[in-house]
Coordinates of C-alpha atoms in Angstrom, one line a residue:
M1 CA 92.0 183.6 72.2
G2 CA 90.9 182.2 75.5
K3 CA 89.4 179.0 73.9
D4 CA 90.1 175.6 75.3
P5 CA 92.7 174.0 73.0
A6 CA 91.0 170.7 73.4
E7 CA 88.0 172.2 71.6
L8 CA 90.0 173.2 68.6
P9 CA 88.7 171.2 65.6
S10 CA 91.0 168.9 63.6
A11 CA 90.3 168.7 59.8
L12 CA 91.9 165.3 59.9
V13 CA 89.4 163.5 62.2
G14 CA 87.6 160.9 60.1
K15 CA 90.4 160.9 57.5
P16 CA 93.4 158.6 56.9
V17 CA 96.6 159.6 58.6
P18 CA 98.9 161.6 56.3
T19 CA 101.5 159.6 54.3
F20 CA 104.8 159.8 56.1
T21 CA 108.0 158.0 57.0
L22 CA 110.1 159.0 59.9
P23 CA 113.5 157.6 60.9
P24 CA 114.1 156.1 64.4
L25 CA 115.9 157.9 67.2
P26 CA 119.6 157.0 67.2
G27 CA 120.1 153.6 68.8
R28 CA 116.6 152.4 68.0
S29 CA 115.5 150.4 64.9
D30 CA 111.8 151.2 64.8
G31 CA 111.0 154.6 63.2
L32 CA 107.4 155.3 62.3
S33 CA 105.4 155.5 59.1
D34 CA 101.7 155.6 58.1
A35 CA 101.9 151.9 57.2
D36 CA 102.7 151.1 60.9
L37 CA 99.3 152.6 61.7
R38 CA 97.3 150.4 59.3
T39 CA 97.9 147.0 61.0
G40 CA 94.3 146.2 61.9
E41 CA 94.9 147.2 65.5
P42 CA 93.8 150.5 67.1
K43 CA 96.6 152.6 68.4
L44 CA 97.5 155.9 70.1
V45 CA 100.0 158.2 68.5
N46 CA 101.5 160.6 71.0
V47 CA 103.5 163.7 69.8
F48 CA 106.1 164.6 72.4
A49 CA 109.4 166.4 73.0
S50 CA 111.9 166.2 75.8
W51 CA 111.8 170.0 76.2
C52 CA 108.1 170.0 76.7
V53 CA 107.1 170.3 80.4
P54 CA 103.5 169.1 79.8
C55 CA 104.9 166.0 78.1
Q56 CA 106.7 165.2 81.3
I57 CA 103.5 165.7 83.3
E58 CA 101.5 163.3 81.1
H59 CA 104.3 160.7 80.9
P60 CA 103.1 158.6 83.9
V61 CA 99.7 158.2 82.2
L62 CA 101.4 156.9 79.1
M63 CA 103.5 154.5 81.2
R64 CA 100.3 153.2 82.8
L65 CA 98.6 152.7 79.4
K66 CA 101.7 150.7 78.3
E67 CA 101.3 148.5 81.3
E68 CA 97.6 148.0 80.4
G69 CA 98.7 146.8 76.9
I70 CA 97.6 149.9 75.0
P71 CA 99.8 150.2 71.9
I72 CA 101.4 153.7 71.7
E73 CA 103.4 155.0 68.8
A74 CA 105.2 158.3 69.0
I75 CA 106.3 161.3 66.9
N76 CA 109.2 163.0 68.6
Y77 CA 108.8 166.6 67.6
K78 CA 111.7 169.0 66.9
D79 CA 113.9 167.4 69.5
D80 CA 117.6 166.8 70.0
P81 CA 117.9 163.0 69.7
A82 CA 120.3 162.7 72.7
K83 CA 117.9 164.7 74.9
A84 CA 114.9 162.6 73.7
E85 CA 116.8 159.4 74.6
A86 CA 117.7 160.9 78.0
F87 CA 114.0 161.8 78.6
L88 CA 113.0 158.2 77.9
A89 CA 115.8 156.8 80.0
R90 CA 114.8 159.0 82.9
L91 CA 111.0 158.6 82.7
G92 CA 110.5 155.3 81.0
D93 CA 109.7 154.4 77.4
P94 CA 106.0 153.7 76.8
Y95 CA 106.3 153.7 73.0
A96 CA 106.2 150.7 70.7
G97 CA 107.8 152.8 67.9
I98 CA 109.1 156.4 67.7
G99 CA 109.6 158.4 64.6
A100 CA 112.0 161.4 64.8
D101 CA 110.4 164.4 63.3
R102 CA 113.4 166.7 63.5
D103 CA 112.1 169.5 61.3
G104 CA 108.5 169.2 62.4
R105 CA 107.1 168.7 58.9
V106 CA 105.2 165.5 59.7
A107 CA 103.6 167.2 62.7
I108 CA 102.5 170.1 60.5
E109 CA 100.9 167.5 58.1
W110 CA 99.1 166.0 61.1
G111 CA 97.8 169.5 62.1
V112 CA 99.6 169.5 65.4
Y113 CA 99.2 172.8 67.3
G114 CA 101.8 172.0 69.9
V115 CA 103.1 169.3 72.1
P116 CA 101.9 167.1 73.6
E117 CA 99.0 165.9 71.3
T118 CA 97.6 162.5 71.2
F119 CA 95.6 160.8 68.4
V120 CA 93.4 157.7 68.4
I121 CA 93.9 155.8 65.2
D122 CA 91.7 152.8 64.1
G123 CA 93.1 149.7 62.6
E124 CA 92.8 151.0 59.0
G125 CA 94.8 154.1 59.8
T126 CA 91.9 156.6 60.2
I127 CA 92.2 159.3 62.8
L128 CA 89.2 159.0 65.2
L129 CA 90.2 161.6 67.8
R130 CA 92.8 164.3 68.3
F131 CA 93.5 165.5 71.9
P132 CA 95.8 168.5 72.3
G133 CA 97.4 168.9 75.7
P134 CA 98.7 166.5 78.4
L135 CA 96.7 163.3 79.1
T136 CA 95.4 162.9 82.6
P137 CA 93.7 159.7 83.9
E138 CA 90.4 161.6 83.7
I139 CA 90.9 162.6 80.1
Y140 CA 91.9 159.1 79.2
E141 CA 88.8 157.6 80.8
D142 CA 86.4 160.3 79.4
R143 CA 87.8 160.8 75.9
I144 CA 90.5 158.4 74.8
R145 CA 89.3 155.1 76.1
P146 CA 85.8 155.5 74.5
A147 CA 87.5 156.3 71.1
L148 CA 89.8 153.2 71.5
D149 CA 86.8 151.1 72.3
K150 CA 85.0 152.4 69.3
A151 CA 88.0 151.6 67.1
A152 CA 88.2 148.1 68.5
G153 CA 84.6 147.6 67.4

């Protein structure tokens, strides 16, 4: 208790993403699977939910990253699909693909403590960094961008 959640270790850093396949949100055709994260290109994977206030706080940062061309995939965690769609319609959609994790099982396999969490994945599908909590411009510059740069080689 009292520890900074950003300092909680992840047993998956340095390991391949877990094997999974998630369906898309209704009205989308994308979904998300582990194969989508082994395309040779580094990516962010953001775990979010419409009911998550910190997810709303970090959303402008994700929209800015999309504008910069950073590929962001998402796991929509234990959410009502209609509310997730309304969340994205209201705040914007920064995601290249979204998998709907209705029961939260995939998030458990990823070791997610809560939402939001963001992972940096290299082009081979290896987890390089896990960041729990809302992204801020400072966190992006200090922690996420260096990991993405490392992943890009």
